[in-house]
């Protein structure tokens, strides 16, 4: 009998929303539980590289991306104090030629909204705070502080870096403070049109870096300013800060980047946490997805991209007619864990490379950028060919207990 699996998803961030949207596209109505009263995202930008964009296209969101996103011309690496150009990697057109799609920069709220628009509102319960999950024979049960239990064939924890589902499955273990804090801000073009730039700038300094890029169709400029610090004292992982505190952390940096930081308003400060790669995400009929499974430093700009890939691939497995739930989760882990583990570790390594303090090490790094610019201009600063070239939409389930493979899905909204 080819009964469709009943699926429950805990957490309505980018990962949870992508999973539900991908399942719906395949004719499955999974149920989403989100603890907040409304879907919401941090007021900041997000870079979507081709591996993520392929999924958004497959979900029928190409026109929306073209309308709300911004396609950067290039990424430029700069010396923190002199402003010297260390590398220039072309993006618009070049990414399309090399990886099949452009890169897009978006406001996070726009990205989440476009995914949520693909979800059936009748399959969503807001204000539902999950407190635990357990396996019960051939099903799994999620418990909530304020709602009835939910029983399903599969429960997916897409509840972020502080995942309750993960704690429930594998025991509570706090994420690791990585020694990095970051300030995030968005500067509206209406106030400061002079800062909107067609190129992404990566200012590389000792013990820190600053990334700036245009979002919202060029109507705003996004800033991420990262600085190393030994301690994160706050209990919360983001706290209000001031422009002055941020500027102090980048004292002595090039006037161009300081001018941009000076235009930031309502500044928040974040502690950056990650975890070591896991050896297992699933137990019985319960699994993890996105930051709940593999929280990472944002230095490869891949956390949300990995959550999208997880969601799309897990949906393609759960939707296979007649598939056994545990077999689907087994194949999901086999496909996803090696890649996300490598991305987690590469993000850490990139932070070290960005933040070098020794002038000799910096010289060697910058010289290698120069060399790569000559040998392979489209890869010079990116160093992420293997990340961008992955195509989750080409994944096909395999195995003995799979009744049939999945055909290319029709977009929900044309
Ligand atoms: C500074 C910075 C810059 C970044 N830039 C990029 C970038 O450019 N590109 C990129 O791809 N990634 C980027 N990332 C990473 C990206 O933001 C995350 O990896 C991504 O948002 C994770 O999505 P998620 O859905 O897994 O988790 P989350 O976004 O954390 O969503 C989890 C959801 O679960 C809900 N929830 C939590 N607990 C419960 C519970 N107990 N019950 C019910 N619901 C619950 C939460 O309310 C939330 O809605 C960046 C991260 C940072 C910090």
Short mmCIF file of C-alpha atoms and ligand atoms in Angstrom, two decimals:
data_model
loop_
_atom_site.label_atom_id
_atom_site.label_comp_id
_atom_site.label_asym_id
_atom_site.label_seq_id
_atom_site.Cartn_x
_atom_site.Cartn_y
_atom_site.Cartn_z
CA UNK A 1 0.00 0.00 0.00
CA UNK A 2 1.40 3.42 -0.95
CA UNK A 3 0.08 5.46 1.98
CA UNK A 4 1.58 8.96 2.17
CA UNK A 5 3.71 9.53 5.24
CA UNK A 6 2.34 11.89 7.90
CA UNK A 7 5.05 14.45 8.66
CA UNK A 8 5.37 17.06 11.41
CA UNK A 9 7.97 19.85 11.28
CA UNK A 10 9.09 21.77 14.37
CA UNK A 11 10.29 25.28 13.49
CA UNK A 12 9.21 27.70 10.76
CA UNK A 13 12.54 29.27 9.82
CA UNK A 14 14.01 29.05 6.33
CA UNK A 15 14.74 25.31 6.72
CA UNK A 16 11.33 24.25 8.06
CA UNK A 17 9.48 26.41 5.54
CA UNK A 18 11.59 25.01 2.67
CA UNK A 19 10.80 21.44 3.72
CA UNK A 20 7.04 22.06 3.93
CA UNK A 21 7.02 23.94 0.61
CA UNK A 22 9.00 21.15 -1.07
CA UNK A 23 6.68 18.47 0.36
CA UNK A 24 3.61 20.36 -0.76
CA UNK A 25 5.01 20.63 -4.26
CA UNK A 26 5.09 16.83 -4.21
CA UNK A 27 1.49 16.56 -3.04
CA UNK A 28 2.17 16.06 0.67
CA UNK A 29 0.58 18.27 3.33
CA UNK A 30 2.97 18.14 6.28
CA UNK A 31 2.16 20.10 9.46
CA UNK A 32 4.37 22.95 10.69
CA UNK A 33 4.65 24.02 14.34
CA UNK A 34 6.26 27.38 15.10
CA UNK A 35 6.70 28.76 18.61
CA UNK A 36 6.32 32.45 17.68
CA UNK A 37 3.03 34.19 16.89
CA UNK A 38 4.13 35.14 13.36
CA UNK A 39 6.81 34.00 10.92
CA UNK A 40 9.75 36.29 11.42
CA UNK A 41 13.37 36.67 10.44
CA UNK A 42 16.26 38.81 11.56
CA UNK A 43 16.29 42.27 9.94
CA UNK A 44 19.36 41.56 7.81
CA UNK A 45 20.50 40.28 4.45
CA UNK A 46 21.26 36.78 3.23
CA UNK A 47 23.36 35.62 0.28
CA UNK A 48 21.91 32.86 -1.84
CA UNK A 49 24.58 31.05 -3.84
CA UNK A 50 23.72 28.98 -6.95
CA UNK A 51 23.30 25.73 -4.98
CA UNK A 52 20.50 27.43 -3.01
CA UNK A 53 19.11 29.37 -5.96
CA UNK A 54 18.58 26.13 -7.93
CA UNK A 55 16.17 25.03 -5.22
CA UNK A 56 14.34 28.34 -5.15
CA UNK A 57 13.98 28.16 -8.94
CA UNK A 58 12.68 24.58 -8.66
CA UNK A 59 10.08 25.81 -6.16
CA UNK A 60 8.84 28.27 -8.78
CA UNK A 61 10.36 31.35 -7.16
CA UNK A 62 12.50 32.65 -10.02
CA UNK A 63 10.34 35.69 -10.79
CA UNK A 64 10.09 36.57 -7.09
CA UNK A 65 13.87 36.31 -6.76
CA UNK A 66 14.36 38.56 -9.78
CA UNK A 67 11.99 41.10 -8.22
CA UNK A 68 13.22 41.08 -4.61
CA UNK A 69 16.84 40.01 -4.94
CA UNK A 70 19.99 41.72 -6.04
CA UNK A 71 22.51 40.08 -8.34
CA UNK A 72 26.00 41.36 -7.48
CA UNK A 73 28.51 42.04 -10.25
CA UNK A 74 31.51 40.76 -8.31
CA UNK A 75 33.00 40.04 -4.89
CA UNK A 76 36.00 42.16 -4.01
CA UNK A 77 38.39 41.33 -1.20
CA UNK A 78 40.08 44.35 0.36
CA UNK A 79 42.87 45.01 2.82
CA UNK A 80 41.33 46.32 6.05
CA UNK A 81 43.60 49.39 6.43
CA UNK A 82 44.80 50.34 2.95
CA UNK A 83 41.73 49.29 0.98
CA UNK A 84 44.01 47.50 -1.51
CA UNK A 85 42.12 45.08 -3.74
CA UNK A 86 43.22 41.53 -2.85
CA UNK A 87 40.88 39.75 -5.24
CA UNK A 88 37.97 40.44 -7.56
CA UNK A 89 35.76 37.49 -8.43
CA UNK A 90 33.12 38.15 -11.11
CA UNK A 91 29.61 36.97 -10.17
CA UNK A 92 26.77 38.23 -12.42
CA UNK A 93 26.85 36.10 -15.55
CA UNK A 94 29.96 34.21 -14.38
CA UNK A 95 28.03 32.22 -11.76
CA UNK A 96 25.32 31.51 -14.31
CA UNK A 97 27.86 30.18 -16.77
CA UNK A 98 29.74 28.12 -14.21
CA UNK A 99 26.99 26.89 -11.91
CA UNK A 100 23.73 27.34 -13.80
CA UNK A 101 22.27 30.30 -11.87
CA UNK A 102 23.31 33.69 -10.57
CA UNK A 103 23.90 34.49 -6.90
CA UNK A 104 21.15 36.61 -5.32
CA UNK A 105 21.31 38.80 -2.23
CA UNK A 106 18.03 39.17 -0.36
CA UNK A 107 16.46 40.59 2.73
CA UNK A 108 15.86 37.62 5.04
CA UNK A 109 12.24 38.58 5.61
CA UNK A 110 11.67 38.41 1.83
CA UNK A 111 13.29 34.97 1.60
CA UNK A 112 11.21 33.57 4.45
CA UNK A 113 8.01 35.19 3.11
CA UNK A 114 8.45 33.70 -0.36
CA UNK A 115 8.77 30.22 1.15
CA UNK A 116 5.89 30.70 3.59
CA UNK A 117 3.69 31.81 0.65
CA UNK A 118 4.06 28.29 -0.72
CA UNK A 119 2.68 26.73 2.48
CA UNK A 120 -0.97 25.89 3.11
CA UNK A 121 -1.91 28.07 6.14
CA UNK A 122 -4.27 25.32 7.35
CA UNK A 123 -1.20 23.14 7.91
CA UNK A 124 0.47 25.61 10.27
CA UNK A 125 0.13 25.99 14.04
CA UNK A 126 1.70 29.15 15.42
CA UNK A 127 2.43 29.75 19.13
CA UNK A 128 3.29 26.06 19.40
CA UNK A 129 6.35 25.63 21.60
CA UNK A 130 7.74 22.10 21.31
CA UNK A 131 9.20 20.82 24.58
CA UNK A 132 10.16 17.26 23.63
CA UNK A 133 9.92 14.52 21.01
CA UNK A 134 9.84 10.75 21.49
CA UNK A 135 9.67 7.65 19.34
CA UNK A 136 6.71 5.30 19.90
CA UNK A 137 7.06 2.12 17.89
CA UNK A 138 6.27 2.98 14.28
CA UNK A 139 5.50 6.65 14.99
CA UNK A 140 6.95 9.70 16.74
CA UNK A 141 5.27 12.15 19.07
CA UNK A 142 5.99 15.85 19.61
CA UNK A 143 4.91 17.46 22.89
CA UNK A 144 4.14 21.16 23.25
CA UNK A 145 3.91 23.41 26.29
CA UNK A 146 0.66 24.89 25.03
CA UNK A 147 -0.89 22.42 22.55
CA UNK A 148 -1.97 18.83 22.22
CA UNK A 149 0.59 16.20 21.33
CA UNK A 150 1.17 15.56 17.61
CA UNK A 151 1.80 12.04 16.36
CA UNK A 152 3.32 11.37 12.94
CA UNK A 153 5.30 8.88 10.86
CA UNK A 154 8.19 11.37 10.82
CA UNK A 155 8.99 14.40 12.96
CA UNK A 156 11.65 16.82 11.76
CA UNK A 157 13.41 19.22 14.12
CA UNK A 158 14.04 22.41 12.14
CA UNK A 159 14.17 24.44 15.33
CA UNK A 160 17.52 26.17 14.94
CA UNK A 161 20.84 26.22 16.76
CA UNK A 162 19.23 25.84 20.21
CA UNK A 163 17.15 22.87 19.03
CA UNK A 164 14.86 21.22 21.59
CA UNK A 165 14.41 18.29 19.22
CA UNK A 166 18.15 17.73 19.11
CA UNK A 167 18.37 17.89 22.92
CA UNK A 168 15.48 15.43 23.16
CA UNK A 169 17.17 12.95 20.83
CA UNK A 170 20.79 13.21 21.83
CA UNK A 171 20.87 14.95 25.22
CA UNK A 172 21.32 18.63 26.01
CA UNK A 173 24.64 20.08 24.94
CA UNK A 174 25.12 23.81 24.52
CA UNK A 175 26.44 25.08 21.17
CA UNK A 176 30.05 26.29 21.17
CA UNK A 177 30.87 29.99 21.30
CA UNK A 178 33.31 30.38 18.40
CA UNK A 179 35.13 33.45 19.74
CA UNK A 180 33.45 35.68 17.16
CA UNK A 181 30.80 38.33 17.57
CA UNK A 182 29.12 40.17 14.75
CA UNK A 183 27.15 43.32 14.25
CA UNK A 184 24.45 43.37 11.62
CA UNK A 185 22.74 46.39 10.10
CA UNK A 186 20.75 47.39 7.04
CA UNK A 187 21.16 50.88 5.56
CA UNK A 188 18.16 52.00 3.46
CA UNK A 189 19.01 53.51 0.07
CA UNK A 190 16.45 56.22 0.78
CA UNK A 191 18.75 57.58 3.52
CA UNK A 192 22.16 56.74 2.04
CA UNK A 193 22.04 56.01 -1.71
CA UNK A 194 25.82 56.52 -1.86
CA UNK A 195 26.47 53.19 -0.12
CA UNK A 196 24.51 50.96 -2.51
CA UNK A 197 27.19 49.17 -4.47
CA UNK A 198 26.95 46.64 -7.31
CA UNK A 199 29.82 44.69 -5.76
CA UNK A 200 30.08 42.74 -2.53
CA UNK A 201 33.00 43.97 -0.44
CA UNK A 202 34.90 41.70 1.96
CA UNK A 203 37.27 43.73 4.13
CA UNK A 204 39.81 41.36 5.66
CA UNK A 205 41.58 42.49 8.79
CA UNK A 206 43.39 41.01 11.73
CA UNK A 207 40.91 39.32 14.09
CA UNK A 208 37.90 40.40 12.06
CA UNK A 209 36.25 41.12 8.73
CA UNK A 210 33.40 43.22 7.34
CA UNK A 211 31.10 42.21 4.48
CA UNK A 212 28.81 44.69 2.72
CA UNK A 213 26.36 44.02 -0.09
CA UNK A 214 23.18 45.36 -1.68
CA UNK A 215 19.82 43.66 -1.05
CA UNK A 216 16.13 44.30 -1.77
CA UNK A 217 16.60 45.03 -5.47
CA UNK A 218 19.24 47.63 -4.58
CA UNK A 219 17.02 49.49 -2.10
CA UNK A 220 19.24 48.75 0.89
CA UNK A 221 22.80 47.88 1.82
CA UNK A 222 23.54 45.05 4.27
CA UNK A 223 26.46 45.07 6.71
CA UNK A 224 27.94 42.15 8.63
CA UNK A 225 30.89 43.19 10.80
CA UNK A 226 32.70 40.34 12.58
CA UNK A 227 35.21 40.74 15.38
CA UNK A 228 36.99 38.21 17.58
CA UNK A 229 36.49 38.31 21.33
CA UNK A 230 37.28 35.66 23.94
CA UNK A 231 33.94 35.81 25.80
CA UNK A 232 30.25 36.02 25.16
CA UNK A 233 28.73 37.14 28.43
CA UNK A 234 25.11 37.59 27.46
CA UNK A 235 22.63 34.76 28.01
CA UNK A 236 20.82 35.67 24.83
CA UNK A 237 22.71 35.11 21.58
CA UNK A 238 21.89 38.58 20.30
CA UNK A 239 21.69 41.79 22.28
CA UNK A 240 21.20 45.47 21.47
CA UNK A 241 24.46 47.30 20.83
CA UNK A 242 25.48 50.77 19.69
CA UNK A 243 27.07 52.13 16.55
CA UNK A 244 29.86 53.51 18.76
CA UNK A 245 30.66 50.08 20.22
CA UNK A 246 30.82 48.63 16.71
CA UNK A 247 33.03 51.47 15.44
CA UNK A 248 35.35 50.99 18.39
CA UNK A 249 35.92 47.37 17.39
CA UNK A 250 37.07 48.50 13.93
CA UNK A 251 39.18 51.51 14.97
CA UNK A 252 41.99 52.12 12.48
CA UNK A 253 40.19 50.43 9.55
CA UNK A 254 39.93 52.13 6.14
CA UNK A 255 37.78 55.32 6.09
CA UNK A 256 35.47 53.87 3.40
CA UNK A 257 34.36 50.96 5.57
CA UNK A 258 34.11 53.17 8.68
CA UNK A 259 31.87 55.62 6.79
CA UNK A 260 29.53 52.77 5.96
CA UNK A 261 29.49 51.47 9.54
CA UNK A 262 28.77 55.03 10.75
CA UNK A 263 25.53 55.07 8.76
CA UNK A 264 24.15 52.01 10.57
CA UNK A 265 21.15 52.48 12.85
CA UNK A 266 19.57 50.16 15.45
CA UNK A 267 22.64 47.98 15.71
CA UNK A 268 22.45 44.47 17.19
CA UNK A 269 25.34 42.35 18.32
CA UNK A 270 25.40 38.57 17.90
CA UNK A 271 27.49 35.85 19.49
CA UNK A 272 28.43 33.37 16.76
CA UNK A 273 27.95 29.77 17.86
CA UNK A 274 28.45 26.52 16.03
CA UNK A 275 28.77 22.82 16.83
CA UNK A 276 31.04 20.03 15.75
CA UNK A 277 29.62 17.88 12.95
CA UNK A 278 27.38 15.11 14.28
CA UNK A 279 27.69 11.40 13.55
CA UNK A 280 23.95 10.90 13.48
CA UNK A 281 20.93 13.17 12.99
CA UNK A 282 18.11 10.66 13.22
CA UNK A 283 16.73 8.27 15.79
CA UNK A 284 13.78 6.08 14.83
CA UNK A 285 11.21 8.32 13.18
CA UNK A 286 12.73 11.67 14.17
CA UNK A 287 15.43 13.67 12.44
CA UNK A 288 17.04 17.12 12.30
CA UNK A 289 17.44 19.72 9.57
CA UNK A 290 19.21 23.08 9.09
CA UNK A 291 20.88 24.75 12.05
CA UNK A 292 19.37 22.16 14.41
CA UNK A 293 21.59 19.57 12.69
CA UNK A 294 24.64 21.55 11.59
CA UNK A 295 24.92 25.12 12.93
CA UNK A 296 27.93 26.79 11.34
CA UNK A 297 29.83 30.02 11.23
CA UNK A 298 28.43 32.33 8.54
CA UNK A 299 31.82 32.80 6.83
CA UNK A 300 30.90 30.70 3.79
CA UNK A 301 27.37 32.20 3.76
CA UNK A 302 25.92 28.69 3.61
CA UNK A 303 23.75 28.01 6.72
CA UNK A 304 20.46 28.89 5.06
CA UNK A 305 21.61 27.33 1.78
CA UNK A 306 22.31 24.04 3.59
CA UNK A 307 18.88 24.23 5.27
CA UNK A 308 17.26 24.66 1.84
CA UNK A 309 19.21 21.71 0.43
CA UNK A 310 18.26 19.56 3.46
CA UNK A 311 14.59 20.47 3.05
CA UNK A 312 14.47 19.78 -0.67
CA UNK A 313 16.24 16.42 -0.43
CA UNK A 314 14.33 15.22 2.62
CA UNK A 315 11.06 16.10 0.85
CA UNK A 316 12.10 14.17 -2.25
CA UNK A 317 12.69 11.09 -0.06
CA UNK A 318 9.61 11.35 2.14
CA UNK A 319 7.42 11.74 -0.95
CA UNK A 320 8.53 8.48 -2.55
CA UNK A 321 5.40 6.30 -2.67
CA UNK A 322 5.65 3.40 -0.25
CA UNK A 323 9.00 4.36 1.24
CA UNK A 324 9.63 3.24 4.80
CA UNK A 325 10.12 6.28 7.08
CA UNK A 326 13.37 5.04 8.60
CA UNK A 327 14.73 4.19 5.15
CA UNK A 328 13.97 7.76 4.00
CA UNK A 329 15.82 9.18 7.02
CA UNK A 330 18.72 6.81 6.44
CA UNK A 331 19.12 7.98 2.84
CA UNK A 332 18.70 11.61 3.94
CA UNK A 333 21.61 11.35 6.39
CA UNK A 334 23.77 9.49 3.87
CA UNK A 335 23.29 12.22 1.28
CA UNK A 336 23.47 15.24 3.55
CA UNK A 337 25.85 14.61 6.44
CA UNK A 338 29.15 14.42 4.52
CA UNK A 339 28.42 17.66 2.68
CA UNK A 340 27.13 19.69 5.63
CA UNK A 341 30.00 18.47 7.85
CA UNK A 342 32.52 19.64 5.25
CA UNK A 343 30.78 23.01 4.96
CA UNK A 344 30.75 23.42 8.78
CA UNK A 345 34.48 22.77 9.01
CA UNK A 346 35.30 24.87 5.93
CA UNK A 347 33.43 27.82 7.42
CA UNK A 348 35.63 27.61 10.52
CA UNK A 349 38.77 27.39 8.37
CA UNK A 350 37.71 30.39 6.28
CA UNK A 351 37.32 32.45 9.47
CA UNK A 352 40.93 31.67 10.42
CA UNK A 353 42.13 32.57 6.93
CA UNK A 354 40.16 35.83 6.90
CA UNK A 355 41.35 36.90 10.36
CA UNK A 356 45.11 36.24 10.09
CA UNK A 357 47.16 38.54 12.31
CA UNK A 358 50.72 37.84 11.20
CA UNK A 359 51.79 40.16 8.33
CA UNK A 360 53.75 37.28 6.77
CA UNK A 361 50.71 34.96 6.82
CA UNK A 362 48.57 37.79 5.43
CA UNK A 363 51.10 38.36 2.65
CA UNK A 364 51.08 34.65 1.72
CA UNK A 365 47.25 34.60 1.70
CA UNK A 366 46.98 37.74 -0.42
CA UNK A 367 49.66 36.50 -2.80
CA UNK A 368 47.72 33.26 -3.27
CA UNK A 369 44.64 35.35 -4.15
CA UNK A 370 46.72 37.15 -6.79
CA UNK A 371 47.96 33.88 -8.21
CA UNK A 372 44.46 32.42 -8.35
CA UNK A 373 43.19 35.58 -10.02
CA UNK A 374 45.61 34.87 -12.88
CA UNK A 375 45.05 31.12 -13.02
CA UNK A 376 41.32 30.99 -12.34
CA UNK A 377 39.76 34.47 -12.14
CA UNK A 378 36.25 33.12 -11.51
CA UNK A 379 37.30 31.23 -8.41
CA UNK A 380 39.88 33.57 -6.89
CA UNK A 381 38.14 34.92 -3.82
CA UNK A 382 35.29 32.46 -3.70
CA UNK A 383 37.20 29.22 -3.13
CA UNK A 384 33.86 27.48 -3.06
CA UNK A 385 33.44 25.70 -6.38
CA UNK A 386 32.48 22.48 -4.65
CA UNK A 387 29.85 24.29 -2.58
CA UNK A 388 28.23 26.19 -5.45
CA UNK A 389 28.22 23.34 -7.97
CA UNK A 390 26.06 20.96 -5.89
CA UNK A 391 22.56 20.48 -7.28
CA UNK A 392 19.99 19.16 -4.80
CA UNK A 393 17.32 19.18 -7.52
CA UNK A 394 19.29 16.46 -9.36
CA UNK A 395 19.17 14.12 -6.33
CA UNK A 396 17.28 10.88 -6.90
CA UNK A 397 16.32 8.48 -4.10
CA UNK A 398 17.73 4.98 -4.34
CA UNK A 399 17.48 1.65 -2.57
CA UNK A 400 15.59 -1.57 -2.30
CA UNK A 401 12.62 -0.34 -0.31
CA UNK A 402 11.87 2.58 -2.61
CA UNK A 403 8.81 1.93 -4.73
CA UNK A 404 9.57 4.49 -7.45
CA UNK A 405 11.73 7.51 -8.00
CA UNK A 406 10.56 11.10 -7.95
CA UNK A 407 9.89 12.94 -11.18
CA UNK A 408 10.69 16.61 -11.67
CA UNK A 409 8.14 18.57 -9.63
CA UNK A 410 5.79 21.22 -10.99
CA UNK A 411 6.19 24.65 -9.33
CA UNK A 412 3.34 25.46 -6.93
CA UNK A 413 2.86 29.01 -8.10
CA UNK A 414 3.82 28.68 -11.71
C1 LIG B 1 25.60 36.92 10.68
C2 LIG B 1 25.02 35.78 9.91
C3 LIG B 1 25.00 35.86 8.52
C4 LIG B 1 24.53 34.78 7.77
N1 LIG B 1 24.53 34.87 6.41
C5 LIG B 1 24.11 33.81 5.67
C6 LIG B 1 24.14 33.89 4.25
O1 LIG B 1 24.51 34.91 3.66
N2 LIG B 1 23.71 32.79 3.54
C7 LIG B 1 23.28 31.64 4.16
O2 LIG B 1 22.91 30.68 3.46
N3 LIG B 1 23.24 31.56 5.51
C8 LIG B 1 23.63 32.61 6.28
N4 LIG B 1 23.57 32.54 7.65
C9 LIG B 1 23.06 31.30 8.29
C10 LIG B 1 21.54 31.25 8.33
O3 LIG B 1 21.04 32.44 8.87
C11 LIG B 1 21.04 30.08 9.16
O4 LIG B 1 21.83 28.95 8.92
C12 LIG B 1 19.58 29.76 8.81
O5 LIG B 1 18.79 30.88 9.03
C13 LIG B 1 19.10 28.56 9.63
O6 LIG B 1 17.75 28.32 9.34
P1 LIG B 1 16.93 27.25 10.18
O7 LIG B 1 15.56 27.24 9.58
O8 LIG B 1 17.68 25.98 10.25
O9 LIG B 1 16.91 27.82 11.67
P2 LIG B 1 16.26 29.14 12.26
O10 LIG B 1 16.29 30.23 11.27
O11 LIG B 1 16.92 29.38 13.58
O12 LIG B 1 14.74 28.77 12.49
C14 LIG B 1 14.31 27.98 13.57
C15 LIG B 1 12.83 28.23 13.80
O13 LIG B 1 12.36 27.33 14.80
C16 LIG B 1 11.59 28.01 15.75
N5 LIG B 1 11.72 27.28 17.00
C17 LIG B 1 12.82 27.21 17.79
N6 LIG B 1 12.57 26.43 18.85
C18 LIG B 1 11.29 26.00 18.72
C19 LIG B 1 10.48 25.16 19.52
N7 LIG B 1 10.93 24.61 20.66
N8 LIG B 1 9.20 24.91 19.12
C20 LIG B 1 8.73 25.45 17.95
N9 LIG B 1 9.47 26.26 17.17
C21 LIG B 1 10.74 26.53 17.54
C22 LIG B 1 12.18 29.41 15.79
O14 LIG B 1 11.27 30.36 16.29
C23 LIG B 1 12.50 29.64 14.31
O15 LIG B 1 11.44 30.16 13.59
C24 LIG B 1 24.03 33.62 8.42
C25 LIG B 1 24.02 33.56 9.82
C26 LIG B 1 24.51 34.63 10.55
C27 LIG B 1 24.50 34.54 12.05
#
